[in-house]
Every structure is written in structure tokens, then in C-alpha cells.
Coordinates of C-alpha atoms in Angstrom, one line a residue:
Chain A
M59 CA 170.0 120.9 127.1
A60 CA 172.4 123.6 129.8
A61 CA 171.3 124.3 133.3
W62 CA 169.4 127.7 133.8
A63 CA 173.1 129.5 134.6
E64 CA 175.3 129.3 132.3
R65 CA 172.0 129.7 129.7
L66 CA 170.5 132.9 131.1
T67 CA 174.8 134.5 131.7
G68 CA 174.5 138.1 130.9
V69 CA 171.1 138.2 130.5
R70 CA 170.8 142.5 131.3
G71 CA 166.9 143.0 129.6
V72 CA 164.3 141.3 128.9
L73 CA 161.1 142.1 125.5
L74 CA 158.4 140.9 127.2
D75 CA 155.7 140.1 124.8
I76 CA 152.4 141.0 126.6
S77 CA 148.8 139.3 124.7
G78 CA 149.5 135.6 126.4
V79 CA 151.9 136.2 128.5
L80 CA 150.7 139.3 130.6
C81 CA 147.2 138.7 129.8
D82 CA 144.8 136.4 127.2
S83 CA 141.9 138.6 125.7
S84 CA 138.8 137.7 124.7
A85 CA 136.0 138.8 122.2
S86 CA 134.4 141.2 125.9
G87 CA 137.8 141.9 127.5
A88 CA 141.5 140.8 128.9
T89 CA 142.3 138.6 132.3
A90 CA 145.5 139.0 133.5
I91 CA 147.3 135.4 132.8
A92 CA 147.9 133.7 137.6
G93 CA 150.5 135.3 138.5
S94 CA 151.4 137.5 135.9
V95 CA 151.0 141.3 137.2
E96 CA 153.2 140.2 140.9
A97 CA 155.8 139.3 137.6
V98 CA 155.9 142.3 135.5
A99 CA 156.3 144.3 139.2
R100 CA 159.2 141.9 140.4
L101 CA 161.3 142.3 137.2
K102 CA 160.4 146.0 137.3
Q103 CA 162.0 145.6 140.9
S104 CA 164.8 143.7 139.6
P105 CA 168.4 145.0 138.0
L106 CA 167.0 143.6 134.7
K107 CA 165.8 146.5 132.4
V108 CA 162.2 145.6 130.7
R109 CA 160.4 147.1 128.0
F110 CA 156.9 145.5 126.4
C111 CA 157.3 143.9 122.4
T112 CA 153.5 143.6 121.3
N113 CA 152.1 143.4 118.2
E114 CA 149.0 143.8 119.2
S115 CA 147.0 145.8 116.6
Q116 CA 143.9 146.0 117.2
K117 CA 143.8 148.7 120.0
S118 CA 146.0 152.1 120.4
L119 CA 149.2 152.0 122.5
R120 CA 146.3 154.2 124.5
E121 CA 143.8 151.7 125.5
L122 CA 145.8 148.7 125.3
V123 CA 148.1 150.5 127.8
G124 CA 145.2 151.6 129.2
V125 CA 143.3 148.0 129.6
L126 CA 146.3 146.3 131.2
Q127 CA 146.6 149.3 134.0
Q128 CA 143.4 148.4 134.4
L129 CA 143.9 144.8 135.1
G130 CA 146.4 146.0 137.4
F131 CA 150.4 145.9 135.7
D132 CA 152.5 148.2 136.8
I133 CA 152.6 149.5 132.8
S134 CA 152.9 152.7 130.9
E135 CA 153.2 153.7 127.1
E136 CA 156.0 154.8 127.3
E137 CA 157.8 151.7 128.4
V138 CA 156.0 149.8 124.9
T139 CA 157.5 149.5 121.2
A140 CA 153.8 148.2 119.5
P141 CA 153.4 147.7 115.4
A142 CA 151.1 151.3 114.8
P143 CA 153.7 154.2 116.4
A144 CA 156.2 152.9 114.6
T145 CA 154.3 152.2 110.9
C146 CA 152.8 155.6 111.4
Q147 CA 157.1 157.2 111.5
I148 CA 157.7 154.7 107.9
L149 CA 155.2 156.8 107.0
K150 CA 156.0 159.8 107.2
E151 CA 158.9 159.1 107.1
R152 CA 158.4 158.4 102.9
G153 CA 155.7 160.6 102.2
L154 CA 153.6 157.3 102.0
R155 CA 149.6 157.8 101.9
P156 CA 147.8 154.2 103.2
H157 CA 144.8 152.5 101.7
L158 CA 143.6 151.2 105.6
L159 CA 142.7 148.5 106.2
I160 CA 142.2 147.8 110.3
H161 CA 140.8 147.1 113.0
E162 CA 138.2 150.0 114.0
G163 CA 140.4 150.1 117.4
V164 CA 143.6 150.9 116.2
R165 CA 142.3 154.2 114.0
S166 CA 143.0 156.7 116.1
E167 CA 147.3 155.8 115.7
F168 CA 146.9 157.6 112.7
D169 CA 144.9 160.5 113.2
D170 CA 147.6 162.9 111.8
I171 CA 148.1 160.6 108.2
D172 CA 147.9 162.0 105.1
M173 CA 145.2 159.3 104.2
S174 CA 143.8 161.2 100.8
N175 CA 144.6 159.3 97.4
P176 CA 146.4 156.3 98.3
N177 CA 150.1 155.0 98.0
C178 CA 150.0 151.8 100.2
V179 CA 147.4 149.9 101.3
V180 CA 148.3 149.3 105.4
I181 CA 147.0 146.6 106.7
A182 CA 146.3 145.6 110.2
D183 CA 144.7 142.4 112.9
A184 CA 141.5 143.7 111.2
G185 CA 139.3 140.5 112.8
E186 CA 135.8 140.9 111.6
A187 CA 136.4 144.3 109.0
F188 CA 138.5 140.9 106.8
S189 CA 135.8 140.5 104.8
Y190 CA 136.0 140.1 101.2
Q191 CA 135.0 143.2 101.0
N192 CA 137.3 145.1 101.9
M193 CA 140.2 143.1 101.2
N194 CA 139.1 143.1 97.7
R195 CA 139.2 146.9 97.9
A196 CA 142.6 147.0 99.7
F197 CA 143.7 144.3 96.6
Q198 CA 142.8 146.7 94.1
V199 CA 144.2 149.8 95.3
L200 CA 146.9 147.8 95.3
M201 CA 147.0 146.7 91.6
E202 CA 146.4 150.1 90.3
L203 CA 149.5 151.1 92.0
E204 CA 152.7 151.1 89.5
N205 CA 155.6 150.8 92.7
P206 CA 152.7 148.5 95.2
V207 CA 154.0 149.4 98.7
L208 CA 151.8 146.4 101.4
I209 CA 152.9 146.9 105.0
S210 CA 151.9 144.7 107.4
L211 CA 152.4 145.4 111.3
G212 CA 153.5 141.6 112.1
K213 CA 152.7 138.9 110.2
G214 CA 151.6 135.5 113.1
R215 CA 148.8 133.5 112.1
Y216 CA 147.5 133.2 115.1
Y217 CA 146.5 133.7 118.6
K218 CA 144.3 133.0 121.3
E219 CA 140.4 133.9 122.4
T220 CA 139.2 132.2 125.5
S221 CA 136.6 131.0 122.2
G222 CA 139.1 129.5 120.4
L223 CA 142.2 129.8 118.2
M224 CA 141.7 133.2 115.8
L225 CA 143.1 134.1 111.9
D226 CA 146.2 136.8 113.2
V227 CA 147.0 139.2 110.2
G228 CA 149.7 136.7 108.4
G229 CA 147.1 134.8 106.3
Y230 CA 145.3 137.9 104.8
M231 CA 149.2 139.5 104.2
K232 CA 149.6 136.6 102.4
A233 CA 146.7 136.3 100.3
L234 CA 146.7 140.2 99.7
E235 CA 150.6 138.9 99.2
Y236 CA 149.9 136.4 97.1
A237 CA 147.3 137.7 94.6
C238 CA 149.3 141.0 93.8
G239 CA 152.3 139.4 93.0
I240 CA 155.0 141.7 95.7
K241 CA 155.4 141.2 99.4
A242 CA 154.7 142.7 102.4
E243 CA 157.3 144.8 105.0
V244 CA 156.4 144.1 107.7
V245 CA 156.7 146.4 110.8
G246 CA 156.2 144.3 114.7
K247 CA 158.2 141.0 115.3
P248 CA 159.7 139.1 113.6
S249 CA 161.1 141.7 111.9
P250 CA 165.0 142.4 113.1
E251 CA 164.0 146.1 112.5
F252 CA 161.6 146.2 114.9
F253 CA 163.1 144.2 117.8
K254 CA 166.4 146.7 117.5
S255 CA 163.9 149.6 117.8
A256 CA 163.2 148.0 121.2
L257 CA 166.2 147.1 122.4
Q258 CA 168.0 150.3 121.7
A259 CA 164.8 152.4 124.1
I260 CA 166.6 150.0 126.9
G261 CA 170.2 150.3 125.8
V262 CA 170.7 146.9 126.0
E263 CA 172.8 144.7 123.4
A264 CA 170.8 141.5 121.5
H265 CA 173.3 138.7 122.5
Q266 CA 172.2 140.7 126.5
A267 CA 168.4 140.9 126.0
I268 CA 166.0 137.2 126.5
M269 CA 162.7 137.8 124.7
I270 CA 159.6 136.4 126.5
G271 CA 157.0 135.3 123.9
D272 CA 153.7 132.6 123.1
D273 CA 154.5 132.4 120.0
I274 CA 156.9 130.0 119.0
V275 CA 158.4 131.1 115.7
G276 CA 157.5 135.7 115.9
D277 CA 158.6 136.0 119.5
V278 CA 161.1 132.4 119.7
G279 CA 162.7 132.3 116.2
G280 CA 162.7 135.8 115.3
A281 CA 164.2 137.0 117.9
Q282 CA 166.7 134.1 118.5
Q283 CA 167.4 135.6 115.0
C284 CA 168.3 138.8 115.6
G285 CA 170.7 137.4 117.7
M286 CA 168.3 138.0 121.2
R287 CA 167.6 134.8 123.6
A288 CA 163.8 133.8 123.8
L289 CA 161.9 131.4 125.7
Q290 CA 158.5 130.6 125.2
V291 CA 155.5 130.3 128.4
R292 CA 152.7 127.7 127.9
T293 CA 150.4 130.3 127.9
G294 CA 148.4 132.4 125.3
K295 CA 149.0 130.5 122.0
F296 CA 151.3 127.9 123.1
R297 CA 150.7 124.4 121.5
P298 CA 152.2 121.3 123.6
G299 CA 154.1 120.5 119.4
D300 CA 155.8 123.6 119.6
E301 CA 158.7 122.5 121.4
H302 CA 158.9 120.0 118.7
H303 CA 159.4 122.6 116.2
P304 CA 160.6 121.6 113.2
E305 CA 162.5 125.3 112.5
V306 CA 162.8 126.4 115.6
Q307 CA 164.2 125.7 119.3
A308 CA 163.9 127.6 122.4
D309 CA 166.5 128.1 124.7
G310 CA 163.9 127.8 127.8
Y311 CA 160.5 126.3 128.0
V312 CA 158.4 127.8 131.2
D313 CA 154.6 127.0 132.4
N314 CA 153.8 130.5 132.4
L315 CA 156.3 134.5 132.9
A316 CA 156.2 133.7 136.8
E317 CA 157.6 130.8 135.7
A318 CA 160.3 132.4 133.5
V319 CA 160.8 136.0 136.1
D320 CA 162.1 133.0 138.9
L321 CA 164.6 132.0 136.9
L322 CA 165.6 134.9 135.7
L323 CA 166.1 136.1 138.6
K324 CA 167.4 133.5 140.5
Y325 CA 170.2 133.4 137.4
T326 CA 170.8 136.8 136.4
D327 CA 173.9 138.1 136.9
K328 CA 173.4 140.5 140.0
Chain B
M194 CA 159.2 133.5 67.5
A195 CA 157.7 131.3 64.5
A196 CA 155.5 131.9 62.0
W197 CA 151.9 130.6 63.3
A198 CA 152.1 127.2 61.4
E199 CA 155.7 126.3 63.3
R200 CA 153.7 126.8 66.9
L201 CA 150.7 125.7 65.6
T202 CA 151.7 122.4 63.7
G203 CA 150.3 118.5 64.8
V204 CA 147.3 120.5 66.7
R205 CA 144.5 117.7 67.9
G206 CA 142.5 119.0 70.4
V207 CA 141.9 122.9 72.1
L208 CA 141.0 123.2 75.7
L209 CA 138.8 126.0 76.3
D210 CA 139.0 128.4 79.3
I211 CA 135.5 130.4 80.4
S212 CA 135.5 133.0 82.5
G213 CA 137.8 136.2 80.2
V214 CA 137.5 133.8 77.0
L215 CA 133.9 132.8 76.1
C216 CA 132.2 135.2 78.1
D217 CA 132.8 138.7 81.3
S218 CA 130.7 138.2 84.7
S219 CA 129.7 140.9 86.6
A220 CA 127.2 140.4 89.5
S221 CA 124.2 141.2 87.4
G222 CA 125.1 138.3 84.5
A223 CA 127.5 137.1 82.2
T224 CA 127.9 138.6 79.1
A225 CA 129.8 137.2 76.2
I226 CA 132.9 138.5 74.3
A227 CA 132.6 139.8 71.2
G228 CA 133.2 137.3 68.0
S229 CA 133.0 133.9 70.6
V230 CA 130.2 131.7 70.0
E231 CA 130.8 132.1 66.7
A232 CA 134.2 130.5 66.9
V233 CA 132.9 127.9 69.5
A234 CA 130.8 127.0 66.6
R235 CA 133.3 127.0 64.6
L236 CA 136.2 125.0 66.7
K237 CA 133.1 122.5 67.2
Q238 CA 132.6 121.8 63.2
S239 CA 136.4 121.7 62.5
P240 CA 138.3 118.3 63.2
L241 CA 139.4 119.2 66.2
K242 CA 138.8 118.1 69.3
V243 CA 137.1 120.5 71.7
R244 CA 136.6 120.8 75.8
F245 CA 136.1 123.5 78.2
C246 CA 137.8 123.4 80.9
T247 CA 137.4 125.8 83.9
N248 CA 138.1 126.8 86.9
E249 CA 134.5 128.3 88.1
S250 CA 133.4 127.9 91.4
Q251 CA 130.9 129.7 92.1
K252 CA 128.3 128.1 90.2
S253 CA 127.4 124.8 89.3
L254 CA 128.0 122.7 86.3
R255 CA 124.4 123.3 85.6
E256 CA 124.1 126.8 85.8
L257 CA 127.5 127.9 84.3
V258 CA 126.5 125.9 81.2
G259 CA 122.8 126.9 81.0
V260 CA 124.0 130.7 81.6
L261 CA 125.5 129.3 78.7
Q262 CA 123.6 128.2 76.1
Q263 CA 122.0 131.5 77.4
L264 CA 124.6 133.5 75.9
G265 CA 124.2 131.2 72.5
F266 CA 127.3 129.4 73.4
D267 CA 126.7 125.5 71.9
I268 CA 128.4 123.5 74.5
S269 CA 126.8 120.9 76.9
E270 CA 127.4 119.8 80.9
E271 CA 128.9 116.7 79.4
E272 CA 131.9 119.1 77.1
V273 CA 133.3 120.5 81.1
T274 CA 135.7 119.6 82.8
A275 CA 135.6 121.7 86.0
P276 CA 136.7 122.0 89.3
A277 CA 133.5 120.5 92.0
P278 CA 132.5 117.7 90.3
A279 CA 136.9 116.4 90.4
T280 CA 136.3 117.1 94.4
C281 CA 132.9 115.0 95.1
Q282 CA 134.7 112.2 93.1
I283 CA 138.3 113.0 95.6
L284 CA 136.7 113.4 98.5
K285 CA 133.9 109.8 97.8
E286 CA 137.3 108.4 97.0
R287 CA 139.3 109.2 99.3
G288 CA 136.8 109.2 102.7
L289 CA 137.1 112.2 103.0
R290 CA 133.4 114.4 104.3
P291 CA 134.7 118.0 103.6
H292 CA 133.8 121.5 105.7
L293 CA 132.5 123.5 103.1
L294 CA 133.9 127.5 102.6
I295 CA 132.3 128.1 99.2
H296 CA 129.8 129.9 97.1
E297 CA 126.3 128.6 97.9
G298 CA 125.9 128.6 93.8
V299 CA 127.7 125.4 93.8
R300 CA 126.7 124.2 97.0
S301 CA 124.2 121.8 95.4
E302 CA 127.2 120.0 93.5
F303 CA 128.1 118.8 97.2
D304 CA 124.1 117.5 97.8
D305 CA 125.5 114.1 97.9
I306 CA 128.1 114.8 99.9
D307 CA 128.8 113.6 103.7
M308 CA 129.4 116.5 105.5
S309 CA 129.3 114.9 109.5
N310 CA 132.3 115.5 112.0
P311 CA 133.9 116.8 109.0
N312 CA 138.1 115.0 108.1
C313 CA 139.3 118.4 105.3
V314 CA 138.4 121.6 104.5
V315 CA 137.6 122.4 100.9
I316 CA 137.7 125.9 99.3
A317 CA 136.7 127.4 96.1
D318 CA 135.6 131.2 95.1
A319 CA 133.1 132.1 97.5
G320 CA 132.7 135.8 96.5
E321 CA 131.3 137.6 99.6
A322 CA 131.7 134.8 102.0
F323 CA 134.7 134.8 103.1
S324 CA 134.4 136.2 105.9
Y325 CA 136.4 136.9 109.1
Q326 CA 133.8 134.9 110.4
N327 CA 134.3 132.1 107.8
M328 CA 137.8 132.1 107.5
N329 CA 137.7 131.6 111.0
R330 CA 135.6 128.1 110.9
A331 CA 137.5 126.4 108.3
F332 CA 140.5 127.5 109.8
Q333 CA 139.9 126.3 113.1
V334 CA 138.7 122.7 111.9
L335 CA 141.5 122.9 110.1
M336 CA 143.2 123.0 113.3
E337 CA 141.9 120.8 115.6
L338 CA 142.5 117.8 112.3
E339 CA 145.5 115.5 113.4
N340 CA 146.1 115.9 109.3
P341 CA 144.8 119.3 108.3
V342 CA 143.3 118.5 104.7
L343 CA 143.1 121.0 102.7
I344 CA 141.2 121.4 99.4
S345 CA 141.6 123.9 96.6
L346 CA 139.2 124.1 93.7
G347 CA 142.2 126.4 92.1
K348 CA 144.7 128.4 92.6
G349 CA 143.9 132.1 91.2
R350 CA 145.1 134.9 92.0
Y351 CA 142.2 137.1 91.3
Y352 CA 139.7 137.1 87.8
K353 CA 137.7 140.0 86.5
E354 CA 134.2 141.6 86.6
T355 CA 132.6 144.2 85.1
S356 CA 133.1 146.4 88.6
G357 CA 137.1 144.7 88.2
L358 CA 139.3 143.0 90.0
M359 CA 138.1 141.1 91.8
L360 CA 139.8 137.9 94.3
D361 CA 140.1 134.8 93.5
V362 CA 140.5 131.8 95.7
G363 CA 144.0 131.6 95.6
G364 CA 145.1 134.5 98.1
Y365 CA 141.7 132.1 100.6
M366 CA 144.7 129.7 99.8
K367 CA 147.4 131.0 101.4
A368 CA 146.5 132.7 103.8
L369 CA 144.9 129.7 105.4
E370 CA 148.3 127.8 103.8
Y371 CA 149.9 129.6 106.2
A372 CA 147.8 130.1 109.4
C373 CA 147.7 126.2 109.8
G374 CA 151.0 125.7 108.3
I375 CA 150.2 123.5 105.3
K376 CA 149.8 123.4 102.0
A377 CA 146.7 122.9 100.1
E378 CA 146.1 120.6 97.2
V379 CA 145.0 122.2 94.2
V380 CA 141.5 120.6 92.2
G381 CA 141.5 122.7 89.2
K382 CA 143.8 124.5 87.0
P383 CA 147.1 124.8 87.3
S384 CA 147.0 121.4 88.8
P385 CA 148.4 118.8 86.5
E386 CA 145.7 116.0 87.1
F387 CA 143.6 118.7 86.3
F388 CA 144.6 118.8 82.7
K389 CA 145.1 115.8 82.0
S390 CA 141.6 114.6 83.1
A391 CA 140.8 116.8 79.9
L392 CA 142.5 116.1 77.2
Q393 CA 141.3 112.0 78.2
A394 CA 137.8 113.1 77.5
I395 CA 138.9 114.4 74.4
G396 CA 141.8 111.0 73.8
V397 CA 144.5 114.0 73.0
E398 CA 147.8 114.0 73.9
A399 CA 149.0 116.4 75.7
H400 CA 151.7 117.1 72.6
Q401 CA 148.8 117.2 70.6
A402 CA 146.8 119.9 72.3
I403 CA 146.8 124.1 73.0
M404 CA 145.0 125.7 75.9
I405 CA 144.0 128.7 74.8
G406 CA 143.4 130.6 78.1
D407 CA 142.9 134.4 79.8
D408 CA 145.5 133.3 82.9
I409 CA 148.9 133.5 82.0
V410 CA 149.6 131.7 85.5
G411 CA 147.2 129.1 85.9
D412 CA 146.1 128.4 82.4
V413 CA 149.4 129.2 79.9
G414 CA 152.0 127.7 82.6
G415 CA 149.2 125.4 84.4
A416 CA 149.3 123.9 80.3
Q417 CA 152.9 124.2 79.1
Q418 CA 154.1 122.7 82.1
C419 CA 151.2 119.9 81.4
G420 CA 153.6 119.1 77.8
M421 CA 151.2 121.0 76.2
R422 CA 150.9 124.4 74.4
A423 CA 148.7 127.8 75.0
L424 CA 147.5 131.1 73.8
Q425 CA 146.6 134.6 75.8
V426 CA 143.7 135.5 75.1
R427 CA 144.2 139.6 75.4
T428 CA 140.5 139.5 76.9
G429 CA 139.2 138.7 80.6
K430 CA 142.2 139.6 82.8
F431 CA 144.7 139.9 80.7
R432 CA 147.0 142.9 81.2
P433 CA 149.8 144.4 79.4
G434 CA 152.2 142.8 81.1
D435 CA 151.1 139.6 81.2
E436 CA 153.3 140.0 77.9
H437 CA 156.2 140.1 79.9
H438 CA 155.6 137.7 82.3
P439 CA 159.3 137.0 84.5
E440 CA 158.0 133.2 84.5
V441 CA 156.0 132.5 81.6
Q442 CA 155.7 133.1 77.8
A443 CA 152.7 132.4 75.7
D444 CA 153.3 130.3 72.7
G445 CA 151.8 133.1 71.5
Y446 CA 149.4 136.3 71.9
V447 CA 146.2 136.8 70.3
D448 CA 143.3 139.4 70.7
N449 CA 140.5 137.3 71.3
L450 CA 139.1 133.5 71.1
A451 CA 138.1 134.4 67.4
E452 CA 142.0 135.5 67.1
A453 CA 142.9 132.4 67.9
V454 CA 140.3 130.1 66.4
D455 CA 141.2 132.0 63.1
L456 CA 144.9 131.0 63.4
L457 CA 143.8 127.2 64.3
L458 CA 142.1 126.5 61.4
K459 CA 144.5 128.6 59.2
Y460 CA 146.9 126.5 59.9
T461 CA 146.5 123.1 61.7
D462 CA 146.3 120.4 60.4
K463 CA 143.2 119.2 57.9

């Protein structure tokens, strides 16, 4: 692999995943990953443009940012690209009235959305709300529609809580796709539109940007398919096998966000 | 389409799906589909060989047959090819110790199976037991295995109860496949091994056999891929769009089992 200087040349903007990069989550709350609070602060003091790009869909943006601020992170709602607000924009633009299969924590994002007589289904990382009954209801709504529309907030395979690996929304999206014979629209990583909207927000071109995430497929592979570079951190849901993934190779593997920021500050153009 | 006489020529054996062909199910029990009790009786009095071939995995074989006998059907356990007994045979042959994600009603089938220290996961149509917690546990067991083995009792998309369409095991199989990055082994229709074992039991070759089912993909498409002919009944989970399915065309569509048997008795060789 080329030297870091070469791999990081021309980087002007950084997209940061949140869960597994900034913090670890558990049922009882979130904890900052060692060195990440300082790493974000140093990055934001540098000339590099920074944007947070998350698939978090169990919490509202306000709650998510509140939790991170509590942990000491320098972050505001305006700096985050998240799937629920992006979904609401799509629903309004297309006149879609959703049946929601989501976590209670994110429901407030949909407060001003018309949900009468649903003509689409929106699913997110619903956690315990992924009961058979709720899945079956979403399935039935889709099967009753002439042109079934399923919007999925991300399509992550799993995430890591301190108690272990947890099923993410992706599998449930696949279940509904299969049962209904349809294809979901993904709002969130690795959707190119989602990455592009994050880049637009900081005015950086894909070839000048680097994604830092813990998901080899959703973060690293997705960003690379958009023409960005991407680093994988060995925190969060990282598993050793990721470094020999059959389809995706990161532009670099680092122990954590602190090491990534060390390298970025050392090797990107001043 | 060719005349019935031509389409049915040389048929010597009949495989009958159960749910949606013989009976409809609901939370409170099962009801015989009009004409089906008599149709089965007439078929069994004819020279045609008959075998029941079901993906039922919420009930033990004993309970299933008991329910059908109660409804008046001439059927015995020895005449049914069902996925749970077939799975137990596979588990024993391969030294597999399953973690089960199944309906309580079928658990007795696994009474003599070693389930200590699981080295595979078996899922079936678990109904309400498809909770997030149970799915997550199955996922975690698979992720902890070096060579994860997932066995799915069928891969149906949905079935019909009197209250409406219900998600079947297939979607949940897809969810685990996606989350774990693996491919499940299907025991049940449309697995060719499963159809073949049903044919072997009655000593009939595929080209001499016809499947009668309500599932255009699992019953009709699966049987045709094994070299059998197949009829779809317009009962059970049948939907009008099935007659214009993009990939599968049945050798004939009939209103119900009674009509299928009328045709078979009229046009197959005496």
C-alpha cells in the first residue's frame, strides 16, 4: 500500500461516522471512544472541512447531538447529515404518507408528516419494535398498495453495543423486499445521494473527501463508490476479517479516530 | 395453452400441498376448503399415487395430521413429506446441534436432538416468536460460529390466514442471510431434494408427477424446476397476478382442488 502522504494527498474534507467512531452505545447510554473527543476538536481546528454522516435512526437528531455534546463532543445539529430529516424531505417532495416502523426515539422527527391513509412504508432501526406483529403490519400495508414504496433508513447489517452485535435495519429491509417482491429505496449510507448531500453541505468534491467509519461495506465501500477515499477504524463493529474483505479494501486501516486524525493532520496539505 | 388431455398425459402421481389447498388456517383453527375433503378421497380411490408435500412448520406432523383428520381428510402421518422430520434427519447425519428459532407447536419434533453448544441455527415459520430478541439471538449464534450453518424450513414469502396475509419464514431467512453474509440451506419446497424425497416415497418419476399448490413460486415453480408439472389452485394465497407471473407459468390454473381432481380423473391414463 502506498505511503500515507500519497494516500491522503489533496484531502480537503472529512466525513465522520458517529456510532462506533465517536462513541459506543449500549442500552443504558453511550460512551466516548478513547481519544475521539479530542480528535474531533483537533480536526475542527484544522483547515479541513468536517461533516458528521450517520445512519443513526433510533434517536432524533436533537437527541443524538445532545448525547454527543454531553460526552464532550464539539458538534451541532447543523453539522450532521442523518437519514430521518432526509427522509422527511423526500416524503414531502413526493407526497408520500408513510406507515412508520421505527423506534419511538425517532418518532418526533416525523411530527409534521401526514400519515393518514398510508401510501408507503418507512422502516428504520426499530430495535425491539421489530416484532412479528409490527413487521406483518408493514408487510400488509405494502401488499395492499398498487405501487408499493418501501423507504429504509440505511441498510446496515448490524451494529455493536457493549452487550454484543445487534441486528440493524438492513435485514428487516431484506425481509420485506423478499416477502413483497419489491426493492427498497435506501436513505442513508451507502446511498450515493446521501453521501453527496453530506459533501454538498461542506462544499467539498468527492475526490477531495475522505470518509472515516467502522463499517467496511456501508461506510468504506459506499464512500469509495462515490469517488471518495475511506478509512476504517478498528473500533465499533470492526472485525479483523474486515481487513481481508472479499469486495472492499479501505484506503487505510487505523486503530481509532485519534490515529486517523493524527495522520490527516500530518499528511494533508496545509 | 394445450388441451388438458395433452397437459396431463402420463401423470401417475400427485403431490398435494396442504395449507391453501386442503384447508385455510386462522389463529383459531383450520377449515376445509370446499370440496377438498371429497377431492382427496376420490384421488386416493383412483390409480394415481398420492403424497402430501407441505412446508408446514408451525405444527408437529402428528398435530397437523390430527387437525386434517378432524376436518374429515383421509390422511396419515406416513403419507406426508414435511420439513421438520427431514431437518432432524439432516441434523443427525451431519452431527449438527441446532439453536432453534421455531414455533412452540413444532418443538416436539426436535425432542431427541442434541441442542447443547449449538453449531447451527434452524429457523421455521415461528410466527409471533420472530421477536427482535429471538432474531438477534439467532444472529449472534451464527456470528459466533466459524462456519455458520443456517437451515430454513422452507422459504415461503407469506401465507394466508383468514385474517389476512402473514409473513412466512422466507423473509426472516433473508434477514439472517443478509446480516451474517451467508446463504441458508432450505429444507422444504422449493428445494429439489425435498420434492425428490416426496416422489421417492411414492415411487414416481418427476416427469410422471404433478404438483398441486397455491404458491406460484414455491409449489409451481419449484416442482417445474424438478421436471414435474404443476397446477396452481385459486385458493389459499393465490392472487390474480399469479397467472401473469414474470417468471413462472403453471401448467394450468384451476379454481380449487376439486376442479384439479376432476381434470386428473378425466384426463390421466386409466
